CSV table of C-alpha atoms and ligand atoms in Angstrom, one decimal:
chain,number,residue,atom,x,y,z
A,7,MET,CA,0.0,0.0,0.0
A,8,ILE,CA,1.2,3.5,-0.8
A,9,LYS,CA,0.3,6.4,1.5
A,10,ILE,CA,0.4,9.9,0.2
A,11,LYS,CA,0.0,13.3,1.9
A,12,VAL,CA,-0.5,16.4,-0.3
A,13,PRO,CA,-0.6,20.1,0.9
A,14,ALA,CA,-3.2,22.7,-0.1
A,15,THR,CA,-1.9,25.4,-2.3
A,16,SER,CA,-2.7,29.1,-3.0
A,17,ALA,CA,-2.1,30.0,-6.6
A,18,ASN,CA,-1.5,33.3,-8.4
A,19,MET,CA,-0.8,35.2,-5.1
A,20,GLY,CA,-2.2,38.4,-6.7
A,21,PRO,CA,-0.2,39.3,-9.8
A,22,GLY,CA,1.5,35.9,-10.5
A,23,PHE,CA,-1.4,34.6,-12.6
A,24,ASP,CA,-0.8,31.0,-13.6
A,25,CYS,CA,2.8,31.1,-12.4
A,26,LEU,CA,3.2,31.7,-8.6
A,27,GLY,CA,1.9,29.5,-5.8
A,28,VAL,CA,2.6,28.5,-2.3
A,29,ALA,CA,2.0,25.2,-0.4
A,30,LEU,CA,0.2,25.5,3.0
A,31,ASP,CA,-0.2,23.2,6.0
A,32,LEU,CA,-3.6,21.8,5.3
A,33,TYR,CA,-3.6,18.3,3.8
A,34,ASN,CA,-5.4,15.6,1.9
A,35,TYR,CA,-4.4,12.0,2.6
A,36,TYR,CA,-4.6,9.2,0.1
A,37,GLU,CA,-4.0,5.4,0.1
A,38,PHE,CA,-3.4,3.5,-3.1
A,39,GLU,CA,-3.1,-0.2,-3.8
A,40,GLU,CA,-2.9,-2.3,-6.9
A,41,ILE,CA,-5.5,-5.1,-6.7
A,42,ASP,CA,-6.3,-7.9,-9.1
A,43,GLU,CA,-9.0,-6.1,-11.0
A,44,ASP,CA,-11.6,-3.3,-11.1
A,45,LEU,CA,-11.5,0.1,-9.5
A,46,GLU,CA,-12.5,0.7,-5.9
A,47,ILE,CA,-12.7,4.3,-4.5
A,48,GLU,CA,-13.6,5.1,-1.0
A,49,GLY,CA,-13.8,8.4,0.9
A,50,CYS,CA,-15.6,10.6,-1.6
A,51,GLU,CA,-19.2,11.1,-2.9
A,52,GLU,CA,-20.7,8.3,-4.8
A,53,CYS,CA,-20.7,10.4,-8.1
A,54,PHE,CA,-16.8,10.4,-8.0
A,55,ARG,CA,-16.4,6.7,-7.4
A,56,ASN,CA,-15.8,5.8,-11.1
A,57,GLU,CA,-13.3,6.0,-13.9
A,58,SER,CA,-13.8,9.7,-14.4
A,59,ASN,CA,-12.4,10.4,-10.9
A,60,LEU,CA,-9.6,13.0,-11.3
A,61,ILE,CA,-7.2,11.0,-9.1
A,62,TYR,CA,-7.8,7.9,-11.3
A,63,VAL,CA,-7.6,9.9,-14.6
A,64,SER,CA,-4.2,11.3,-13.4
A,65,MET,CA,-3.0,7.8,-12.5
A,66,GLN,CA,-3.9,6.6,-16.0
A,67,LYS,CA,-1.9,9.5,-17.6
A,68,CYS,CA,1.1,8.6,-15.6
A,69,PHE,CA,0.7,4.8,-16.4
A,70,GLU,CA,0.5,5.7,-20.1
A,71,ALA,CA,3.7,7.8,-19.8
A,72,ILE,CA,5.5,4.8,-18.2
A,73,ASP,CA,3.8,2.2,-20.3
A,74,TYR,CA,2.6,0.2,-17.3
A,75,THR,CA,-0.7,-1.6,-17.1
A,76,PRO,CA,-2.0,-2.3,-13.6
A,77,GLY,CA,-4.5,-5.0,-12.7
A,78,GLY,CA,-7.1,-3.1,-10.6
A,79,ILE,CA,-6.7,0.0,-8.4
A,80,ARG,CA,-8.0,0.7,-4.9
A,81,ILE,CA,-8.0,4.4,-3.7
A,82,ASN,CA,-8.9,5.7,-0.3
A,83,ILE,CA,-9.3,9.4,0.2
A,84,ASN,CA,-9.3,11.4,3.4
A,85,SER,CA,-9.5,15.1,2.5
A,86,SER,CA,-9.3,18.3,4.5
A,87,ILE,CA,-8.8,20.7,1.6
A,88,PRO,CA,-12.1,22.4,0.7
A,89,ILE,CA,-13.3,21.7,-2.8
A,90,SER,CA,-13.7,24.5,-5.4
A,91,ARG,CA,-12.5,27.2,-3.0
A,92,GLY,CA,-9.2,28.1,-4.7
A,93,LEU,CA,-7.0,26.0,-2.3
A,94,GLY,CA,-5.7,23.5,-4.8
A,95,SER,CA,-8.0,20.5,-4.1
A,96,SER,CA,-7.9,19.5,-7.8
A,97,ALA,CA,-4.1,19.9,-7.9
A,98,ALA,CA,-3.8,17.7,-4.8
A,99,CYS,CA,-5.8,14.9,-6.5
A,100,ILE,CA,-3.7,15.2,-9.7
A,101,VAL,CA,-0.3,15.1,-8.0
A,102,ALA,CA,-1.4,12.3,-5.7
A,103,GLY,CA,-2.7,10.3,-8.7
A,104,VAL,CA,0.4,10.9,-10.8
A,105,ALA,CA,2.8,10.2,-7.9
A,106,ALA,CA,0.9,7.0,-6.8
A,107,ALA,CA,1.0,5.6,-10.3
A,108,ASN,CA,4.7,6.2,-10.6
A,109,GLU,CA,5.3,4.4,-7.2
A,110,LEU,CA,3.1,1.5,-8.2
A,111,ALA,CA,5.0,1.2,-11.5
A,112,GLY,CA,8.4,1.0,-9.7
A,113,ASN,CA,9.2,4.7,-9.2
A,114,ARG,CA,10.6,5.3,-12.6
A,115,LEU,CA,10.0,9.0,-13.1
A,116,SER,CA,11.7,12.1,-11.6
A,117,LYS,CA,9.8,14.8,-9.7
A,118,GLU,CA,10.4,17.1,-12.7
A,119,ARG,CA,8.7,14.6,-15.1
A,120,LEU,CA,5.8,14.1,-12.6
A,121,LEU,CA,5.4,17.9,-12.5
A,122,GLU,CA,5.2,18.0,-16.3
A,123,ILE,CA,2.5,15.3,-16.4
A,124,ALA,CA,0.6,17.0,-13.6
A,125,ASN,CA,0.9,20.3,-15.4
A,126,GLU,CA,-0.4,18.8,-18.6
A,127,ILE,CA,-3.5,17.6,-16.8
A,128,GLU,CA,-4.1,20.9,-14.8
A,129,GLY,CA,-3.2,23.2,-17.7
A,130,HIS,CA,-1.1,25.6,-15.5
A,131,PRO,CA,1.7,24.9,-13.0
A,132,ASP,CA,0.9,27.3,-10.2
A,133,ASN,CA,-0.9,24.8,-7.9
A,134,VAL,CA,0.7,21.5,-9.0
A,135,ALA,CA,4.3,22.8,-8.6
A,136,PRO,CA,4.0,23.8,-4.9
A,137,ALA,CA,1.8,20.8,-4.1
A,138,LEU,CA,4.7,18.6,-5.4
A,139,LEU,CA,7.7,20.6,-4.2
A,140,GLY,CA,6.4,22.5,-1.2
A,141,GLY,CA,7.1,26.2,-0.3
A,142,MET,CA,6.5,29.1,-2.7
A,143,VAL,CA,7.3,28.2,-6.3
A,144,ALA,CA,7.6,30.3,-9.5
A,145,ALA,CA,6.9,28.2,-12.6
A,146,VAL,CA,6.8,28.7,-16.3
A,147,GLN,CA,5.4,26.2,-18.8
A,148,ASP,CA,6.8,26.0,-22.4
A,149,LYS,CA,6.1,23.3,-25.0
A,150,GLY,CA,5.4,20.6,-22.4
A,151,LYS,CA,8.3,21.5,-20.1
A,152,VAL,CA,8.0,23.2,-16.7
A,153,TYR,CA,10.8,25.5,-15.6
A,154,PHE,CA,10.5,26.2,-11.9
A,155,ASP,CA,12.3,27.7,-9.0
A,156,LYS,CA,11.6,27.8,-5.2
A,157,VAL,CA,11.4,31.2,-3.6
A,158,LYS,CA,13.2,31.5,-0.2
A,159,LEU,CA,10.4,33.0,2.0
A,160,SER,CA,11.2,35.3,4.9
A,161,ASP,CA,10.7,33.5,8.2
A,162,ASN,CA,8.4,36.1,9.6
A,163,LEU,CA,5.3,35.3,7.5
A,164,ARG,CA,2.1,33.3,8.0
A,165,PHE,CA,-1.1,33.1,6.1
A,166,CYS,CA,-4.8,33.4,7.1
A,167,ALA,CA,-7.4,32.1,4.6
A,168,LEU,CA,-10.9,33.3,4.6
A,169,VAL,CA,-13.0,30.5,3.1
A,170,PRO,CA,-16.6,31.2,2.2
A,171,ASP,CA,-19.5,28.8,2.2
A,172,PHE,CA,-19.9,29.1,-1.6
A,173,THR,CA,-17.8,27.5,-4.3
A,174,LEU,CA,-16.4,28.9,-7.5
A,175,SER,CA,-15.2,26.6,-10.2
A,176,THR,CA,-12.0,27.4,-12.1
A,177,LYS,CA,-13.9,27.1,-15.3
A,178,GLU,CA,-16.5,29.7,-14.2
A,179,SER,CA,-13.8,32.0,-12.8
A,180,ARG,CA,-11.7,31.8,-16.0
A,181,ALA,CA,-14.8,32.5,-18.1
A,182,VAL,CA,-15.1,36.1,-16.8
A,183,LEU,CA,-11.5,37.1,-17.7
A,184,PRO,CA,-10.9,39.4,-20.7
A,185,THR,CA,-9.3,38.0,-23.8
A,186,SER,CA,-6.8,40.8,-24.2
A,187,LEU,CA,-4.8,43.3,-22.2
A,188,THR,CA,-3.2,46.7,-22.7
A,189,TYR,CA,0.6,47.1,-22.6
A,190,SER,CA,0.3,49.1,-19.4
A,191,GLU,CA,-1.8,46.4,-17.7
A,192,ALA,CA,0.9,43.9,-18.6
A,193,VAL,CA,3.6,46.2,-17.1
A,194,PHE,CA,1.4,46.7,-14.1
A,195,ASN,CA,1.4,42.9,-13.4
A,196,ILE,CA,5.0,41.9,-14.3
A,197,SER,CA,6.4,44.7,-12.1
A,198,ARG,CA,4.2,43.6,-9.1
A,199,ALA,CA,5.0,39.9,-9.6
A,200,ALA,CA,8.7,40.7,-9.6
A,201,LEU,CA,8.3,42.9,-6.5
A,202,LEU,CA,6.2,40.3,-4.7
A,203,VAL,CA,9.0,37.7,-5.1
A,204,THR,CA,11.7,40.0,-3.7
A,205,ALA,CA,9.5,41.4,-1.0
A,206,LEU,CA,8.4,38.0,0.3
A,207,SER,CA,11.9,36.8,0.2
A,208,ASN,CA,13.5,39.8,1.8
A,209,GLY,CA,10.7,40.3,4.4
A,210,SER,CA,10.0,43.8,3.0
A,211,HIS,CA,6.6,43.8,4.6
A,212,GLU,CA,5.7,47.4,3.7
A,213,LEU,CA,5.9,46.5,0.0
A,214,ILE,CA,3.9,43.3,0.0
A,215,ARG,CA,0.5,44.9,-0.1
A,216,HIS,CA,1.3,46.9,-3.2
A,217,ALA,CA,2.9,43.9,-4.8
A,218,CYS,CA,-0.3,41.9,-4.3
A,219,GLU,CA,-2.2,44.2,-6.7
A,220,ASP,CA,-3.2,42.7,-10.0
A,221,ALA,CA,-4.9,43.8,-13.3
A,222,LEU,CA,-5.3,40.4,-14.9
A,223,HIS,CA,-7.9,38.5,-12.9
A,224,GLN,CA,-8.7,39.9,-9.4
A,225,PRO,CA,-10.8,43.0,-10.7
A,226,TYR,CA,-13.0,40.6,-12.7
A,227,ARG,CA,-13.2,37.7,-10.3
A,228,GLY,CA,-13.6,39.9,-7.2
A,229,LYS,CA,-17.1,40.8,-8.6
A,230,LEU,CA,-18.2,37.1,-8.3
A,231,ILE,CA,-17.5,37.1,-4.6
A,232,PRO,CA,-20.0,38.9,-2.3
A,233,GLY,CA,-18.0,40.7,0.4
A,234,TYR,CA,-14.7,40.7,-1.6
A,235,ASP,CA,-14.0,44.5,-1.4
A,236,GLU,CA,-15.1,44.8,2.2
A,237,ILE,CA,-12.8,42.0,3.3
A,238,ILE,CA,-9.8,43.4,1.4
A,239,GLU,CA,-10.5,46.8,2.9
A,240,LYS,CA,-10.9,45.4,6.5
A,241,SER,CA,-7.8,43.2,6.2
A,242,LYS,CA,-5.7,46.4,5.5
A,243,GLU,CA,-7.3,48.1,8.5
A,244,LEU,CA,-6.4,45.0,10.7
A,245,GLY,CA,-2.8,45.2,9.7
A,246,CYS,CA,-2.4,42.3,7.3
A,247,ILE,CA,0.6,42.9,5.0
A,248,GLY,CA,-0.9,41.5,1.9
A,249,ALA,CA,-4.2,40.1,0.5
A,250,PHE,CA,-5.2,38.4,-2.7
A,251,LEU,CA,-7.7,36.0,-4.2
A,252,SER,CA,-6.5,32.5,-3.6
A,253,GLY,CA,-6.3,30.7,-7.0
A,254,ALA,CA,-9.5,31.2,-8.9
A,255,GLY,CA,-11.4,31.9,-5.7
A,256,SER,CA,-13.6,31.8,-3.7
A,257,THR,CA,-11.1,31.9,-0.8
A,258,ILE,CA,-9.4,35.2,0.0
A,259,MET,CA,-5.9,34.8,1.3
A,260,THR,CA,-4.2,37.2,3.7
A,261,ILE,CA,-0.5,37.4,4.6
A,262,LEU,CA,0.4,38.3,8.2
A,263,SER,CA,3.6,39.0,10.0
A,264,LYS,CA,4.0,36.5,12.9
A,265,GLU,CA,3.6,39.4,15.4
A,266,ASN,CA,0.1,40.1,14.2
A,267,GLU,CA,-1.7,37.8,16.6
A,268,THR,CA,-5.1,39.7,16.7
A,269,PHE,CA,-6.0,39.6,13.0
A,270,PRO,CA,-7.7,36.1,12.9
A,271,GLU,CA,-10.0,36.8,15.8
A,272,GLN,CA,-10.9,40.4,14.7
A,273,MET,CA,-11.5,39.2,11.1
A,274,GLU,CA,-13.7,36.4,12.5
A,275,GLN,CA,-15.9,39.0,14.2
A,276,PHE,CA,-16.0,41.2,11.1
A,277,VAL,CA,-17.1,38.4,8.7
A,278,LYS,CA,-20.1,37.7,10.9
A,279,SER,CA,-21.5,41.0,9.5
A,280,LEU,CA,-21.4,39.7,5.9
A,281,GLY,CA,-24.1,37.9,4.1
A,282,ASN,CA,-22.3,34.6,3.7
A,283,LYS,CA,-20.6,32.4,6.3
A,284,TRP,CA,-16.8,32.7,6.2
A,285,THR,CA,-14.4,30.3,8.0
A,286,ILE,CA,-11.0,31.6,9.1
A,287,LYS,CA,-8.1,29.2,8.7
A,288,GLU,CA,-4.6,30.1,10.1
A,289,LEU,CA,-2.0,28.5,8.0
A,290,ASN,CA,1.8,28.2,7.7
A,291,VAL,CA,3.9,27.4,4.7
A,292,ASP,CA,4.4,23.7,4.0
A,293,ASN,CA,8.0,23.4,2.9
A,294,GLN,CA,8.0,19.8,2.0
A,295,GLY,CA,5.3,19.3,-0.6
A,296,ILE,CA,4.0,15.8,-1.4
A,297,GLU,CA,5.0,13.0,1.1
A,298,ILE,CA,5.0,9.5,-0.1
A,299,ARG,CA,5.2,6.5,2.2
A,300,THR,CA,5.5,2.9,1.2
A,301,PRO,CA,5.2,1.0,4.5
A,302,PRO,CA,7.3,-2.2,4.8
A,303,ILE,CA,5.3,-5.2,3.6
A,304,ASN,CA,5.1,-6.7,7.1
A,305,ALA,CA,3.6,-3.4,8.5
A,306,ILE,CA,0.6,-3.5,6.1
B,415,HSE,N1,-4.0,30.1,-12.1
B,415,HSE,C1,-5.3,29.4,-12.0
B,415,HSE,C2,-6.4,30.4,-12.2
B,415,HSE,C3,-5.4,28.8,-10.6
B,415,HSE,O1,-6.3,31.5,-11.6
B,415,HSE,O2,-7.3,30.2,-13.0
B,415,HSE,C4,-6.7,28.1,-10.4
B,415,HSE,O3,-6.7,26.8,-11.0
């Protein structure tokens, strides 16, 4: 049996649309086993217990790449990452499936190759790269390759996610984006994405808020989220050092300095005044990424 743990991820981080993401200490756990025949899936809704399950589809992609044909597959899921909230639940399923298939087939592929397969399934690397590698990752895809680098984050940072009771699918959230941009909007974003990487790395807290601004997606997606503007405004007032839409939403992510101990409780009070229910999750960076355990045979 193979046991896999995958962290949640927060992608885009404001201006880094489709290229920046960070792994956080909220996890999905999976168990995989090759059995004689058939597909058995436990730990998810009935409608996902079939061959179109994203974990299983991702396993098949990896098996094809390795040219391995398993008998049957058993998958057990224990998930804490909320679904369709911009916290990388799909990416977790994809990297777990790809990594499990590689293990079952004899661990033949490198992490770089697993990332390429996962990226091909997801379409962009900003969730799958930190889910596999941990930490904050900058990643670029080009002709099937993924070029990535980990960002050394300043120690004095933690995250606080505001997770609403409504979902937003990536498909829906991508559908509201414009099809073209002006030159000045492109400059607006690349300058902030560059500044965000240096400010998070150097601990230049006073710059992070400005660096989280974005012209590519947040102005359009923010309108899909009741309470978005109020939360961003309140988070500044409560001393967060940066705030952005997590992935394609609906979660809003805030960055805090470790000294700011009052923010989560004060924000919890504030969100009670809004129309929807918002859950506050205090999170730290996960530096490890995916963890794969293959227990010794006599321990199973
Ligand atoms: N970069 C992606 C997006 C992340 O914003 O659409 C969500 O999958």
